[in-house]
XYZ file of C-alpha atoms in Angstrom:
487
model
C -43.945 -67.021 30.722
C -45.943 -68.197 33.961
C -45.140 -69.750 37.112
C -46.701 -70.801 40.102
C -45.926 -68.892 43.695
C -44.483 -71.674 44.818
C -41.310 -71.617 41.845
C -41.069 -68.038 41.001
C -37.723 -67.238 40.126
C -35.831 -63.673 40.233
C -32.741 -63.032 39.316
C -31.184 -59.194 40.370
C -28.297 -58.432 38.237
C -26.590 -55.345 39.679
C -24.389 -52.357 37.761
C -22.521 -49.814 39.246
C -20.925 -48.950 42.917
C -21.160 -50.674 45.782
C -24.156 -48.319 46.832
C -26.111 -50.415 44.817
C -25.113 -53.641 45.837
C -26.518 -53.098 49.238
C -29.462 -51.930 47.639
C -29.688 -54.756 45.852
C -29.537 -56.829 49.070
C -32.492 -55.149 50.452
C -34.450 -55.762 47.457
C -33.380 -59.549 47.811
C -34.570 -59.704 51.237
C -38.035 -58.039 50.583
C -38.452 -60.612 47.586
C -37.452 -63.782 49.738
C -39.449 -62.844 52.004
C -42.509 -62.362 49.440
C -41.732 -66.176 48.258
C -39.547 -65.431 45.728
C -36.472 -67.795 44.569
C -33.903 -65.081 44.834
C -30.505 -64.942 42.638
C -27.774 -63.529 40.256
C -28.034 -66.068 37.227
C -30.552 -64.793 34.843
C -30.913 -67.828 32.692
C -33.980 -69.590 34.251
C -35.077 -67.330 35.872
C -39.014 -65.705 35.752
C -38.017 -62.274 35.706
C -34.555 -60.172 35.149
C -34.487 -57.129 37.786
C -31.432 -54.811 36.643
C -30.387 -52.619 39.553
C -29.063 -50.116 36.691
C -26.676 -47.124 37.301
C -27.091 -43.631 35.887
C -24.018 -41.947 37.045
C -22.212 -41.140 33.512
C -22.430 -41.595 29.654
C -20.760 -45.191 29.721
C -22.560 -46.690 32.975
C -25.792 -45.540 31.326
C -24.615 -47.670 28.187
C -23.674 -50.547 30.123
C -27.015 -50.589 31.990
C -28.807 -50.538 28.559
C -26.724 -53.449 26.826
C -27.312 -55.534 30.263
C -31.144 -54.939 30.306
C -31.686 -55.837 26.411
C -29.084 -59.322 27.140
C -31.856 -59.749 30.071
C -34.593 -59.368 27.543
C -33.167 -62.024 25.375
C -33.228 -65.009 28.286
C -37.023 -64.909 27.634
C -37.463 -63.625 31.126
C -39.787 -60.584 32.196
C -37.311 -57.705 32.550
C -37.421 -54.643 35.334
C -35.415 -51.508 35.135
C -34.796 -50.431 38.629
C -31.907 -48.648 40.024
C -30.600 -44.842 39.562
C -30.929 -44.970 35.940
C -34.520 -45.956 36.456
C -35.162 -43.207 39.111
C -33.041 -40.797 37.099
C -35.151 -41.045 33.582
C -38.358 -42.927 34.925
C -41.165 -42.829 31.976
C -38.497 -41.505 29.153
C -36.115 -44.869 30.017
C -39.819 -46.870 29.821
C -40.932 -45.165 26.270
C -36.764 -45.290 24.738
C -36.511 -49.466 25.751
C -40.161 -51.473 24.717
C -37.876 -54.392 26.106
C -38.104 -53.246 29.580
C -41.620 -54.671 31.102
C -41.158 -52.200 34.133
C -39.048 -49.033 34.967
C -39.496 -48.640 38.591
C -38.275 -46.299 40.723
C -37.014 -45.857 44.294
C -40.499 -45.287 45.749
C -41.314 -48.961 44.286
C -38.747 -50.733 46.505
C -41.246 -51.056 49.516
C -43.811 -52.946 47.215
C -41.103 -54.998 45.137
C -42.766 -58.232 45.711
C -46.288 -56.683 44.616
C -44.865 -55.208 41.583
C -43.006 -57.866 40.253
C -45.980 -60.641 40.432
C -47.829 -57.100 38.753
C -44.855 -58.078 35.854
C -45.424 -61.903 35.608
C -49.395 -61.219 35.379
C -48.475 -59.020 32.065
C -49.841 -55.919 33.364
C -48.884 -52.722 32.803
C -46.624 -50.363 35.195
C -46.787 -46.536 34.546
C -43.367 -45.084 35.220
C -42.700 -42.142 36.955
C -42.126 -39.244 35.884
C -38.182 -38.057 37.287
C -38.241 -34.961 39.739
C -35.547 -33.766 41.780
C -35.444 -35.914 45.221
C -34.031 -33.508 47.634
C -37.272 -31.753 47.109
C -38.949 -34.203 49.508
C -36.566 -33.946 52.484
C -36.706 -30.572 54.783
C -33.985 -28.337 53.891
C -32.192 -28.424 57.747
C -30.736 -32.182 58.158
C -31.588 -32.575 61.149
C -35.552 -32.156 60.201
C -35.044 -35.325 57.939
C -35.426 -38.267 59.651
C -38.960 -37.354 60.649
C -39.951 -37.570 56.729
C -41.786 -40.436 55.717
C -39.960 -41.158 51.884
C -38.280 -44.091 50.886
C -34.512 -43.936 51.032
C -32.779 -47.207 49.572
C -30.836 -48.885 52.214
C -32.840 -47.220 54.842
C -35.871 -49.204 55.723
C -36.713 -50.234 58.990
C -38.816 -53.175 59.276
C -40.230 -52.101 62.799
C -39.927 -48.351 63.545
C -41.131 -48.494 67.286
C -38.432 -51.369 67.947
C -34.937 -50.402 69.640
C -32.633 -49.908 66.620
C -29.996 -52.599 67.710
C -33.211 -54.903 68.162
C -34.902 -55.068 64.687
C -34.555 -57.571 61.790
C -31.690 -57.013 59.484
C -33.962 -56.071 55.816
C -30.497 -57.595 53.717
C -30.062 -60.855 52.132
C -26.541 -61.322 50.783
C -26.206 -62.618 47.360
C -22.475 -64.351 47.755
C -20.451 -65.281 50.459
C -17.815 -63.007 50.216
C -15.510 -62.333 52.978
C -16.214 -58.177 51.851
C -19.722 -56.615 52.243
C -20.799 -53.074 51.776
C -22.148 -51.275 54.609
C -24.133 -48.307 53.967
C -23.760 -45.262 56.117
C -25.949 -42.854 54.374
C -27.869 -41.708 51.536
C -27.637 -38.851 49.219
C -25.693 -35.794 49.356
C -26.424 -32.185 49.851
C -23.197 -30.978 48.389
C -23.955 -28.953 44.842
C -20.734 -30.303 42.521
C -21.527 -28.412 38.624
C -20.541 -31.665 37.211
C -22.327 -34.318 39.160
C -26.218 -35.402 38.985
C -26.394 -37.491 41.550
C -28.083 -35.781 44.499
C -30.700 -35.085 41.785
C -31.845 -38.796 41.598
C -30.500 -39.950 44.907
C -31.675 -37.012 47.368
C -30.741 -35.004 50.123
C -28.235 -36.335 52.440
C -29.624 -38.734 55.168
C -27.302 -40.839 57.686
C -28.461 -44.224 59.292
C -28.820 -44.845 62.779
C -25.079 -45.866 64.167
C -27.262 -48.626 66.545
C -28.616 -50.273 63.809
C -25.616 -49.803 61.978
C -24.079 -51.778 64.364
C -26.473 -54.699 64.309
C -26.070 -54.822 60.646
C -22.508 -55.022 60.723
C -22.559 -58.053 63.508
C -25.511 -59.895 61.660
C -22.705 -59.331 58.706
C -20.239 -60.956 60.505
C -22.223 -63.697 61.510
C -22.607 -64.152 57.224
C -19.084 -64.273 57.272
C -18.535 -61.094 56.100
C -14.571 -60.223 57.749
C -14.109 -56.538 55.871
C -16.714 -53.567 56.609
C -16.643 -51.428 53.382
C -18.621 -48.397 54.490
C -20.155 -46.477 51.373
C -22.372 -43.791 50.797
C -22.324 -40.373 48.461
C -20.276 -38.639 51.264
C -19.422 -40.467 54.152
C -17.292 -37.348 55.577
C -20.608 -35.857 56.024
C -22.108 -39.020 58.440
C -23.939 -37.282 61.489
C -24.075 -34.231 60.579
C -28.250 -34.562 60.231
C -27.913 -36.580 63.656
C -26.732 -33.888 65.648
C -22.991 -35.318 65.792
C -21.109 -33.869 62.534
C -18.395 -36.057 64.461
C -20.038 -39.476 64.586
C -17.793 -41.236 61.961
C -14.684 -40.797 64.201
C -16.778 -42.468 66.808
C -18.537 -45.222 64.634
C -15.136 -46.307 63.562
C -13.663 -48.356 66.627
C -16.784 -49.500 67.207
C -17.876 -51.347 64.190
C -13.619 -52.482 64.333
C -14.688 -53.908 67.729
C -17.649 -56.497 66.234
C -16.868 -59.956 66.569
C -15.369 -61.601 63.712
C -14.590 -58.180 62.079
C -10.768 -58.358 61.039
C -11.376 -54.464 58.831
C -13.067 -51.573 58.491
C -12.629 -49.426 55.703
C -13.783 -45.963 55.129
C -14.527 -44.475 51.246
C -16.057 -41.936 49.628
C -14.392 -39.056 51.769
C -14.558 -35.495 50.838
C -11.833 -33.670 51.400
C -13.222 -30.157 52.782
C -14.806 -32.114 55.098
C -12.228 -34.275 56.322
C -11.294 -33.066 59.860
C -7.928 -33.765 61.804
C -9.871 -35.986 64.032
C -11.209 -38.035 61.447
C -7.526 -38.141 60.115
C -6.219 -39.309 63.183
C -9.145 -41.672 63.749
C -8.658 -43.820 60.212
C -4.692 -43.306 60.945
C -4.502 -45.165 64.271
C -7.708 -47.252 65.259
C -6.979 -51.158 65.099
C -8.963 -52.648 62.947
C -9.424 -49.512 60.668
C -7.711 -49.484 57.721
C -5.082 -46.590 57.344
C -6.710 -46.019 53.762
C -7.913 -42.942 52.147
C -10.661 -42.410 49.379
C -10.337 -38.882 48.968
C -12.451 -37.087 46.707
C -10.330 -34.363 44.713
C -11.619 -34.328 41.325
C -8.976 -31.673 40.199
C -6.342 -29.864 42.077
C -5.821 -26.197 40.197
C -8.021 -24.101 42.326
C -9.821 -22.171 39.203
C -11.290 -25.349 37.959
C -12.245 -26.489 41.388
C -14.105 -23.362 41.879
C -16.048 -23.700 38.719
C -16.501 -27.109 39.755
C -18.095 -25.607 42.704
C -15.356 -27.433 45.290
C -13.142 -25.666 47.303
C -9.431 -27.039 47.880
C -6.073 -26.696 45.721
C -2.576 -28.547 45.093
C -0.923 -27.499 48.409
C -3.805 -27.617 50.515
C -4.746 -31.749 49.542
C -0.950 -32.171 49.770
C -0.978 -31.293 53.341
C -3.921 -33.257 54.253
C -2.481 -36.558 52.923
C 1.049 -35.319 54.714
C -1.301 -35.189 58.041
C -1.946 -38.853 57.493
C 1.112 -39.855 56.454
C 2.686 -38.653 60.044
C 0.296 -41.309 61.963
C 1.066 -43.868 59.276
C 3.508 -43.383 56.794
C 2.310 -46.415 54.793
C -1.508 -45.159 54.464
C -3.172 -46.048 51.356
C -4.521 -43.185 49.556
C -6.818 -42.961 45.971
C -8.769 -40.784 44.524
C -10.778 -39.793 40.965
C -10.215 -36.691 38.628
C -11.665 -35.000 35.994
C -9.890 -33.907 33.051
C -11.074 -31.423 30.315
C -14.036 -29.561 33.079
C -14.836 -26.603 30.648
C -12.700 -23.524 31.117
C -9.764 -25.801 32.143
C -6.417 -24.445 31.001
C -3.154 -25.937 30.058
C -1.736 -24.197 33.190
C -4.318 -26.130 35.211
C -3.331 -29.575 33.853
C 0.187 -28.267 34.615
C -0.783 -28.021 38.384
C -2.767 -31.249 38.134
C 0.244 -32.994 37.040
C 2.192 -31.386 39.724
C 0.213 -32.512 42.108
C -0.121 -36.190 40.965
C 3.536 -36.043 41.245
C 4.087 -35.195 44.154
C 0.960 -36.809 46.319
C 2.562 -40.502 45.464
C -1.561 -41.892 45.773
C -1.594 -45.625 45.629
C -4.890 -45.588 42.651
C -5.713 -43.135 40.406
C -8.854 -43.127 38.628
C -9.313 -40.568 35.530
C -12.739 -39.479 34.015
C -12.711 -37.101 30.970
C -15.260 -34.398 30.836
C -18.521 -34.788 29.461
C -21.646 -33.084 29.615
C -23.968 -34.753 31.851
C -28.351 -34.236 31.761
C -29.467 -31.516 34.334
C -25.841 -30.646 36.009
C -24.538 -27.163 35.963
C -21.824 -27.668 33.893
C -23.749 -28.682 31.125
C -24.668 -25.165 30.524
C -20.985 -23.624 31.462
C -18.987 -21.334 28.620
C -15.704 -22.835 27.653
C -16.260 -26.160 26.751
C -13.132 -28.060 24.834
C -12.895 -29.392 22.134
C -12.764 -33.769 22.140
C -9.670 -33.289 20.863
C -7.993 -31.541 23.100
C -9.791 -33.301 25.868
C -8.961 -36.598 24.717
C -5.192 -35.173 24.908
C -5.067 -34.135 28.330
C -7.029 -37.145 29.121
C -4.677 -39.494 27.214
C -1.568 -37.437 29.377
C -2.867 -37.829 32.667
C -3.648 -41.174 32.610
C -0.579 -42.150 31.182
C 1.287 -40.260 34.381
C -1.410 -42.121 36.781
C -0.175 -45.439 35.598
C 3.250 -44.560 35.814
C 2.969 -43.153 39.118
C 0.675 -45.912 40.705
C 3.217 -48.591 39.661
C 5.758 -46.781 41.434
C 4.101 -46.325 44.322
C 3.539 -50.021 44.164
C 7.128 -50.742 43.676
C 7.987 -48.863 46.900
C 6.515 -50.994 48.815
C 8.562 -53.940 47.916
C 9.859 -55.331 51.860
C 7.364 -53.665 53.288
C 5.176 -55.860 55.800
C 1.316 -55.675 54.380
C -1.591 -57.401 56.549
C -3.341 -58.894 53.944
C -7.112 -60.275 53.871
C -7.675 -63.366 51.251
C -10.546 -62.513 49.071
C -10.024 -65.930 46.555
C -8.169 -69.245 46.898
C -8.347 -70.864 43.663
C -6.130 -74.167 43.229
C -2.846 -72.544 44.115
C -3.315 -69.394 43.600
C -4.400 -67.164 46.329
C -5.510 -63.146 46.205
C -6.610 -61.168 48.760
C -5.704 -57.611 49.349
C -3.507 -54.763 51.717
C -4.987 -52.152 53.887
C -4.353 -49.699 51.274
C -6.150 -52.183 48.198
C -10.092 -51.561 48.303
C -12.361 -54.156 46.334
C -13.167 -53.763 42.909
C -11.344 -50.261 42.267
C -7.669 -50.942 43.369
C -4.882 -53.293 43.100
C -4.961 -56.918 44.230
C -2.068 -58.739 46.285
C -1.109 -62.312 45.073
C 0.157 -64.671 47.973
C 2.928 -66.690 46.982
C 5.160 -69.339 48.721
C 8.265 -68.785 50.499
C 12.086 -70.169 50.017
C 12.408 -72.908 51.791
C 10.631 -72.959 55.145
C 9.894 -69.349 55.355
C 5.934 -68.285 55.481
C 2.492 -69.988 56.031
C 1.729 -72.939 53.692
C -0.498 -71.615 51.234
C -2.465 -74.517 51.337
C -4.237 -73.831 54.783
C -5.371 -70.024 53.636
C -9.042 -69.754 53.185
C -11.210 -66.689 51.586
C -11.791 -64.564 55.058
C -8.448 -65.219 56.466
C -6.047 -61.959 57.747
C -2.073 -62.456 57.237
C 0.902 -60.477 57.563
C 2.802 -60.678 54.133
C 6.300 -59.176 53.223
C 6.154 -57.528 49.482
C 8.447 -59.289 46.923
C 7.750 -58.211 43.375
C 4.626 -56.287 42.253
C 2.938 -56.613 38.673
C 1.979 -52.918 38.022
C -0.389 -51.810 40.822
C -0.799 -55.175 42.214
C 1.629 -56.770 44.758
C 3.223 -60.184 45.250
C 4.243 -61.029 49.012
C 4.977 -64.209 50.948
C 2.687 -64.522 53.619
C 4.248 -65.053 57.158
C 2.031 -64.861 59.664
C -1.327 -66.002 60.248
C -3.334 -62.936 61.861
C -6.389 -64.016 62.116
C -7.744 -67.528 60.823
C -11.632 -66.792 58.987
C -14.213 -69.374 61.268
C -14.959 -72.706 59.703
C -18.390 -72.617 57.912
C -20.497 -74.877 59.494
């Protein structure tokens, strides 16, 4: 297949978290601005980049089964992405379908590499080595280091921060957009292989994190997701370990900004401040994403975490006592080798009694190059499968509950969809993509805001009627905030 600059097509097909998706972005940008026709719809299009993800066994599949459906549109196809970074030259020998693994270091020269694609010549792929290699050991010595970090490049280094050209093209017009805070993470978790792939932990600039977030809004972006590896960590290689607390009201305080919503939080790290901060800024959602992973203290510490049942009990009490309707969620591992009965036990007891609005539940499995790959007492599938099967069973149970509690309560709710009659958007304590959804739904007789007016972007207070497992149904009765009218 050949085309002519002038009606090159790309289409960037994205896996994985939302890390990605504003990775993605900045690939679209670098691409439009090469002369490329830049979108999500394969079919047509000259070449297929998948933006793959390498985090576990069934992400890895999933990024495999979506680059061989690429391969069968007819298009070129490019691997890029952590899977690509993570496996490099063994991903490019295992799939001949693949015309191009490239990896992170790649991103700068997308627009060169992919017209390298469409001229049928070859790419040698890299061969994987462990990123945090290439950044200096103290944090602070990092942002003098000249590597590519996706999400980080700066189109004009010697221009004010606030001042230089937003590298992102958005690819839809939803009234949600990631914001990355930072990349990599210098924590050392037995089970997880991400810093491997992804680096040593490097913040952004808060200035030009700032001028993202308005050029954002001016998109008509109206929620601020802010992502990273560990955002609890933000600053910390700036100088400021407490520049979250301080980013927050500020990025609340952009025009056209309705939410701000912190994840990926690690618990050790969370400080009071940062607590109180999420807990009672306007604009900021009260909304946890805490990071516990397991709550029996043994299997934490072979885990390489620190942490137990009582101790992330009392942090989510701490938020509950500036707002005792905060949204909390987090992930957990079942089946880490050398995990007991007695530790599922305490898990369970601490599910129980934490009353977290999502649960999400991994089971244990040996992952390429992580510590716990080569730990002694590894379970059986059987008996992880169990304990699997038993916790997630509780989650659900629990999370429905939880839901069910907070029937007449009063939610602020942002619209994400408005579809005929049917309109979902979501509650302070609902994230995008990994919790619960809130349906809008009319009133008895005159009571609430005529559905018919709501538009995607638009905040409104909404009391709770029914809820359909985790997911609510209110009535909305206030408008909040009305989204601007697209010109």
């Amino acid at each position: 297949m050949s085309a002519s600059p002038s009606s090159r097509r790309v289409a960037l097909l994205t896996l994985g978290c939302a890390r990605n998706e504003v990775d993605s972005e900045e690939l679209a940008a670098r691409l439009d601005a090469g002369g490329w026709e830049v979108g999500t719809d394969a079919e047509g299009a000259d070449v297929v980049v998948v933006n793959t993800c390498g985090f576990v066994e069934k992400a890895k599949q999933d990024s495999i089964d979506t680059l061989l459906a690429a391969a069968d549109t007819g298009a070129k196809v490019v691997a890029a992405g952590c899977m690509a970074e993570r496996y490099g030259k063994e991903l490019a020998d295992s799939l001949p379908e693949a015309n191009a693994v490239l990896g992170f270091d790649d991103y700068t020269d997308i627009t060169d590499r992919l017209e390298s694609v469409l001229r049928g010549e070859d790419h040698l792929s890299h061969v994987p080595r462990d990123r945090r290699e290439l950044l200096p050991i103290t944090p602070v010595e990092r942002h003098a280091a000249k590597i590519v970090v996706p999400g980080h490049a700066t189109v004009d280094e010697h221009t004010p921060a606030h001042l230089r050209k937003v590298l992102r093209r958005r690819l839809d017009d939803s009234p949600v957009a990631s914001l990355k805070l930072a990349s990599g993470c210098d924590r050392r978790c037995a089970f997880c292989a991400i810093p491997a792939f992804r680096g040593a932990f490097v913040s952004r600039d808060p200035q030009e994190l700032l001028a993202e977030a308005e050029w954002l809004a001016k998109s008509g972006v109206r929620e601020l997701v802010l992502v990273s590896e560990n955002s609890t960590s933000y600053g910390k290689d700036l100088g400021d370990p407490r520049l979250l607390e301080k980013l927050l009201p500020q990025l609340a305080a952009v025009d056209g900004i309705v939410r701000v919503r912190a994840s990926y939080l690690q618990p050790a790290e969370t400080r009071p401040g940062l607590v109180e901060a999420i807990a009672t800024t306007p604009g900021v959602a009260a909304y946890y994403d805490l990071s516990f992973q397991h709550s029996s203290e043994p299997v934490l510490r072979r885990m390489r975490r620190f942490g137990s049942t009582e101790r992330f009990l009392e942090l989510l009490d701490s938020a509950r006592k500036l707002a005792p309707w905060a949204g909390a969620r987090s992930n957990f591992i079942v089946g880490f080798p050398g995990e007991t009965k007695q530790d599922v036990d305490e898990l369970v007891r601490f599910l129980t009694e934490a009353r977290l609005d999502a649960i999400g539940v991994f089971d244990y499995s040996d992952e390429d190059g992580t510590e716990a790959a080569g730990l002694s007492g590894k379970l059986s599938d059987a008996t992880v499968k169990r304990r699997y099967d038993r916790v997630v069973a509780l989650a659900e149970e629990l999370c429905n509950q939880r839901a069910e509690d907070r029937i007449g309560n009063t939610v602020e709710v942002l619209v994400d969809t408005v579809d005929g009659d049917e309109v979902e958007g979501r509650a302070e304590h609902q994230a995008p993509e990994v919790d619960g959804s809130t349906t809008l739904v009319s009133g008895a007789g005159t009571e609430g805001v005529d559905l018919s007016v709501l538009r995607p972007g638009d905040l409104v207070r909404a009391r709770v009627t029914g809820t359909e497992g985790v997911d609510l149904i209110a009535v909305p009765v206030e408008m909040i905030s009305a989204a601007p009218v697209k010109r």
